[in-house]
Tab-separated table of C-alpha atoms in Angstrom:
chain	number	residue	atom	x	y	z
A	27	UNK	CA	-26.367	15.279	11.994
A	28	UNK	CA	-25.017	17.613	9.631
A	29	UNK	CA	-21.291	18.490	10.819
A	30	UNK	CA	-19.973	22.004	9.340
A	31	UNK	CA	-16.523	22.139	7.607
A	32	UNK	CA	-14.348	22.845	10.694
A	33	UNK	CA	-15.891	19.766	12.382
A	34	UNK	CA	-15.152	17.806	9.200
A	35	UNK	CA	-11.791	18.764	8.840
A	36	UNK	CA	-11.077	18.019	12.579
A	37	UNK	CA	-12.660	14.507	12.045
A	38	UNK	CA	-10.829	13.701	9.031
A	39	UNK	CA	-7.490	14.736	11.349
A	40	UNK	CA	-8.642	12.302	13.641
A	41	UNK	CA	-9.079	9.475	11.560
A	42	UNK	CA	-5.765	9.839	9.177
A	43	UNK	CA	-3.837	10.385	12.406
A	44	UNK	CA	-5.639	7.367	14.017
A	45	UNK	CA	-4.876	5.286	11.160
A	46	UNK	CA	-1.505	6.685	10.763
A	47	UNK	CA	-0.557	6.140	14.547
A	48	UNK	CA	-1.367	2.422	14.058
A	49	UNK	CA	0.844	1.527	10.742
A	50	UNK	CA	3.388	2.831	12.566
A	51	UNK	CA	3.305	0.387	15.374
A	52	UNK	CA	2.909	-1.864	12.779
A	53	UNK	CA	5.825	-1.166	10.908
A	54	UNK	CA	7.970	-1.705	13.838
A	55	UNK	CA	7.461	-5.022	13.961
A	56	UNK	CA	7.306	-5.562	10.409
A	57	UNK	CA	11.074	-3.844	10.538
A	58	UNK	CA	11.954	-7.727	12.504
A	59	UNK	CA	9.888	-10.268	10.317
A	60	UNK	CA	12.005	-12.634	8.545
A	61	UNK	CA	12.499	-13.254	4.919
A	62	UNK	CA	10.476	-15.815	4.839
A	63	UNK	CA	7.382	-14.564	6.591
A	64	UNK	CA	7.434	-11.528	4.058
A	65	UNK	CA	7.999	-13.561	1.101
A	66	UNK	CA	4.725	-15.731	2.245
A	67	UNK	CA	2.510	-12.578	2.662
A	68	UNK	CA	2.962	-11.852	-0.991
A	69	UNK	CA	2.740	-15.385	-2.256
A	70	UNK	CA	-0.738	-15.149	-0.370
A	71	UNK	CA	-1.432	-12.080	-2.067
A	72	UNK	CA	-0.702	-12.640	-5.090
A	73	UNK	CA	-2.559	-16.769	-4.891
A	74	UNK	CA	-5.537	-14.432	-3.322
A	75	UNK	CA	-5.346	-11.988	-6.801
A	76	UNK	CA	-5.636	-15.203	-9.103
A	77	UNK	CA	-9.127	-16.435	-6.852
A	78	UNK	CA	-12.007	-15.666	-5.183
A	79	UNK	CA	-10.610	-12.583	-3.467
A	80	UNK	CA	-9.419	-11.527	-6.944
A	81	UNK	CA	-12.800	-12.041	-8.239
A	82	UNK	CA	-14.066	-9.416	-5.998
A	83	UNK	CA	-11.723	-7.300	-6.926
A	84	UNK	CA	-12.985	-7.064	-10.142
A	85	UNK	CA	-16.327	-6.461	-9.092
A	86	UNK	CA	-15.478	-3.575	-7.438
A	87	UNK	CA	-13.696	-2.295	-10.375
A	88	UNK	CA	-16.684	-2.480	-12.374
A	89	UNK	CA	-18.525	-0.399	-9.201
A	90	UNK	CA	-15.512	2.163	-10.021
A	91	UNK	CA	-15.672	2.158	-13.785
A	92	UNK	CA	-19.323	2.856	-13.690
A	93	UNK	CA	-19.420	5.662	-11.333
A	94	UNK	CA	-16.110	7.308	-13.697
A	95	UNK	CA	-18.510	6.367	-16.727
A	96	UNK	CA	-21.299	8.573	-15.065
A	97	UNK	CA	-18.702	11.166	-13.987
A	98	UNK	CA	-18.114	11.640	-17.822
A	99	UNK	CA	-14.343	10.480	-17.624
A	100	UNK	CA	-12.114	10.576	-20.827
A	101	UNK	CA	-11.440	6.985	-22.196
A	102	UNK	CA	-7.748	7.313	-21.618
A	103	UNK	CA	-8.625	7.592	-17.829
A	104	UNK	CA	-11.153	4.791	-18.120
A	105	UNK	CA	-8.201	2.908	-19.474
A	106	UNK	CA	-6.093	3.551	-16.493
A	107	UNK	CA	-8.640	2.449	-14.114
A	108	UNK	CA	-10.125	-0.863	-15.916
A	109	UNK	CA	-9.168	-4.150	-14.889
A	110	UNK	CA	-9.978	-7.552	-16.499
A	111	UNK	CA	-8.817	-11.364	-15.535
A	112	UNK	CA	-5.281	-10.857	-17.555
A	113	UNK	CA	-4.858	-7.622	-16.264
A	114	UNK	CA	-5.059	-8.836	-12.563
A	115	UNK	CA	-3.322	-11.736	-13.497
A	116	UNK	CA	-0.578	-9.680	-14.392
A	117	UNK	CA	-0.644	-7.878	-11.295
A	118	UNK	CA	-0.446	-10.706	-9.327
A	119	UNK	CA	2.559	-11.809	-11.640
A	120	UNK	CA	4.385	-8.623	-10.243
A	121	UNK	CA	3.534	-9.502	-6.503
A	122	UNK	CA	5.167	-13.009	-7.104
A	123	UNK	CA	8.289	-11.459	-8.577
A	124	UNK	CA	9.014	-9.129	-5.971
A	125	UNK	CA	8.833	-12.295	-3.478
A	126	UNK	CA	11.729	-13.928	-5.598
A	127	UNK	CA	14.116	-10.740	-4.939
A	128	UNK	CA	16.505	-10.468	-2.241
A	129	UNK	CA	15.622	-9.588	1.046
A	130	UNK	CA	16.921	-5.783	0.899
A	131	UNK	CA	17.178	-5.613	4.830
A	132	UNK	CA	20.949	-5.527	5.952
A	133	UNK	CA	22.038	-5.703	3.040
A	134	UNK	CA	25.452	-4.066	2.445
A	135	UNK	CA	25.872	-1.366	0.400
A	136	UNK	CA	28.900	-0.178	1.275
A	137	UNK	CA	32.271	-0.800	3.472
A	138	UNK	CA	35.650	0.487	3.841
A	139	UNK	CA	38.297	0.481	6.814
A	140	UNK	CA	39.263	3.738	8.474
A	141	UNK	CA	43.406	4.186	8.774
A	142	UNK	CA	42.974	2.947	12.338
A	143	UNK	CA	41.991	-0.838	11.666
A	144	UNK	CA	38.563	0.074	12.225
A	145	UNK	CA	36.188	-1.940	9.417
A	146	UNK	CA	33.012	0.168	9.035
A	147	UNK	CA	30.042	-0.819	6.547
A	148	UNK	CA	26.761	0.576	5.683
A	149	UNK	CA	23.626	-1.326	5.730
A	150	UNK	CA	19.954	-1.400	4.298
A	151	UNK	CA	17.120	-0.919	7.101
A	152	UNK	CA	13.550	-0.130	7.154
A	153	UNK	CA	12.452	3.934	6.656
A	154	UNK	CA	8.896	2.821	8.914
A	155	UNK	CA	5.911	3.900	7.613
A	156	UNK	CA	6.030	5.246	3.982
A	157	UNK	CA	3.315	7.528	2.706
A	158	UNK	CA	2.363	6.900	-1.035
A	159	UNK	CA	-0.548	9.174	-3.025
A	160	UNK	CA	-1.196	8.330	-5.968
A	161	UNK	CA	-4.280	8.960	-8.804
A	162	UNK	CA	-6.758	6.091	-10.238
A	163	UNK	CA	-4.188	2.506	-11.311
A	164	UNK	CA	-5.445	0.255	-8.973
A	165	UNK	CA	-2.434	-1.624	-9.486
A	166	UNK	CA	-0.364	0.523	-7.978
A	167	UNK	CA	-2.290	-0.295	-4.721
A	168	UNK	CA	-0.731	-3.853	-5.082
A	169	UNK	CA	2.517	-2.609	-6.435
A	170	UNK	CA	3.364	-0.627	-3.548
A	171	UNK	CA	1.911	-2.916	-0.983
A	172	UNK	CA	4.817	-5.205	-2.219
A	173	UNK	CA	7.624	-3.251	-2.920
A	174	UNK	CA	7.611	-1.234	1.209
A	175	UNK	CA	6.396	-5.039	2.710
A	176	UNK	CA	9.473	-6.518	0.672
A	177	UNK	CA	12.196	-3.794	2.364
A	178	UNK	CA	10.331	-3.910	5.800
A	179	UNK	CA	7.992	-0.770	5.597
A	180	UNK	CA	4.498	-0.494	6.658
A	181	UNK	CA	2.912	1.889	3.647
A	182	UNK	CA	-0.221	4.475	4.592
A	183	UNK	CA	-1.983	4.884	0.827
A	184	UNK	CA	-3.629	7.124	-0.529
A	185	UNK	CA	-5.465	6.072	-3.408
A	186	UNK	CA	-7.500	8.551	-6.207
A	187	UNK	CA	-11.075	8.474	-5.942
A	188	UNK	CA	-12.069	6.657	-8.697
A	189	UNK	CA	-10.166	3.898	-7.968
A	190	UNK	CA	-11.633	3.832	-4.468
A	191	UNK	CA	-13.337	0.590	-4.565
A	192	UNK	CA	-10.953	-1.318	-6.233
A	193	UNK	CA	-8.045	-0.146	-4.284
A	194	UNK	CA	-10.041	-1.002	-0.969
A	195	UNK	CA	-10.399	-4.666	-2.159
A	196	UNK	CA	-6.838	-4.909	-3.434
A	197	UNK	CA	-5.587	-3.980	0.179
A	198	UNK	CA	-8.133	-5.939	1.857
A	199	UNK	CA	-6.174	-8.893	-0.077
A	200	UNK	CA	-2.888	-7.560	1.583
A	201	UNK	CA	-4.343	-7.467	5.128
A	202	UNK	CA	-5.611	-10.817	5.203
A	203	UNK	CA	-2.363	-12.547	3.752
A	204	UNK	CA	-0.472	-10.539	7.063
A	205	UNK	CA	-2.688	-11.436	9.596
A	206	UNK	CA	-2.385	-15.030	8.133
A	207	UNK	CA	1.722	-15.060	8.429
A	208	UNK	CA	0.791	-13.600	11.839
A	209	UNK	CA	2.166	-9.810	11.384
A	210	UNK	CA	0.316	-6.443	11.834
A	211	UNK	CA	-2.433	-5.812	9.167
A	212	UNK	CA	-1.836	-2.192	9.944
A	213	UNK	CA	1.565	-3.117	8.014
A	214	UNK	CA	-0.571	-1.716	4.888
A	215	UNK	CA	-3.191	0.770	5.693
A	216	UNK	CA	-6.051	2.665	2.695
A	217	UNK	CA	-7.154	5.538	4.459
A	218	UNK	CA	-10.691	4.708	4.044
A	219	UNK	CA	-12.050	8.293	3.043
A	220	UNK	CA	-12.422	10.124	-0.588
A	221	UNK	CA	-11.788	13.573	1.401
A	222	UNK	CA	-8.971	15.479	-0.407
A	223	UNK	CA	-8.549	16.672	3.479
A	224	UNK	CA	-7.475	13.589	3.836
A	225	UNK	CA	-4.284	14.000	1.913
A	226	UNK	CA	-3.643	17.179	3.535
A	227	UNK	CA	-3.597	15.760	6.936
A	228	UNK	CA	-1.211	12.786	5.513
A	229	UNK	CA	1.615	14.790	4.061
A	230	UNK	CA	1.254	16.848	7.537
A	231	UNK	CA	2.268	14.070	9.747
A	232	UNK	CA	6.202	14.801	10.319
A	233	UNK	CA	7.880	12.241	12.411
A	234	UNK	CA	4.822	9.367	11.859
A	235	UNK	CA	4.801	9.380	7.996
């Protein structure tokens, strides 16, 4: 069945919203997990980048890098989207790192005591769910997965196109290391569609995104 552009654009709505709806949820209970449950999901991630998973990863890239070489890409873009065994490595590296930093949640930024006795402070908590968009470094699938997991945020992506393979597997890697510490794979969410609707329906969603 061919569906005509308004019943596109109403399906797309659907399906960011759906997806949306859900990392939200998520990132409620993300909001609670411990230090040590987060710091596990990226130590899984990034152990995942370095094997089999990671392997996959690069096969995918190659899918992407092909279809870019078809789509007559400049080399400088072609750059930007490759990936290679020390290139992964490295972004597994950055995953690792951002385990080893301080858990940012209630944290204390700030504290002072009113002329009445009363000591007040100012602490670090969650946002939610954090929308990123972002063009064709799969990396930055991996580097944002980390950074919002690290500070208790679920993250909804939204990837480039030519990336769109690469970024899937990437996140797949992120999913599986949650539901293995027992937290919400919703927690980090690829909207699973190339449709620049897509992104219009993401930036839309006030007070879920």
């Amino acid at each position: 069945m061919v569906l005509d552009s308004r019943a596109m654009s109403e399906d797309v709505q659907a399906l960011v919203t759906e997806l949306a709806t859900s990392a939200k949820a998520a990132s409620r209970v993300l909001a609670t997990a411990s230090i040590e449950q987060k710091n596990a999901v990226l130590r899984r991630a990034a152990e995942a980048l370095r094997g089999a998973s990671g392997e996959r990863v690069l096969e995918a890239n190659a899918r992407d890098l092909k279809a870019a070489q078809d789509m007559g890409l400049s080399k400088a873009m072609l750059d930007r989207l490759a990936l290679d065994r020390t290139r992964l490595d490295g972004v597994a590296d950055g995953v690792e790192q951002v385990a080893t930093l301080p858990d940012p949640v209630g944290s204390v930024v700030e504290e002072r005591v009113l002329p009445n006795g009363l000591r007040v402070s100012k602490m670090r908590a969650p946002l939610g769910l954090i929308g990123i968009i972002y063009e064709s470094r799969p990396n930055v699938t991996a580097d944002a997965a980390s950074l919002c997991l690290k500070s208790g945020n679920a993250v909804l992506l939204r990837g480039g196109k030519e990336a769109f393979h690469s970024n899937t597997a990437i996140a797949e890697i992120f999913t599986k290391a949650l539901n293995d510490e027992g937290l919400p794979s919703e927690s980090v969410t690829l909207l699973p569609t190339t449709d620049r609707q897509a992104t219009l329906v993401m930036i839309g969603l006030d007070g879920i995104v």
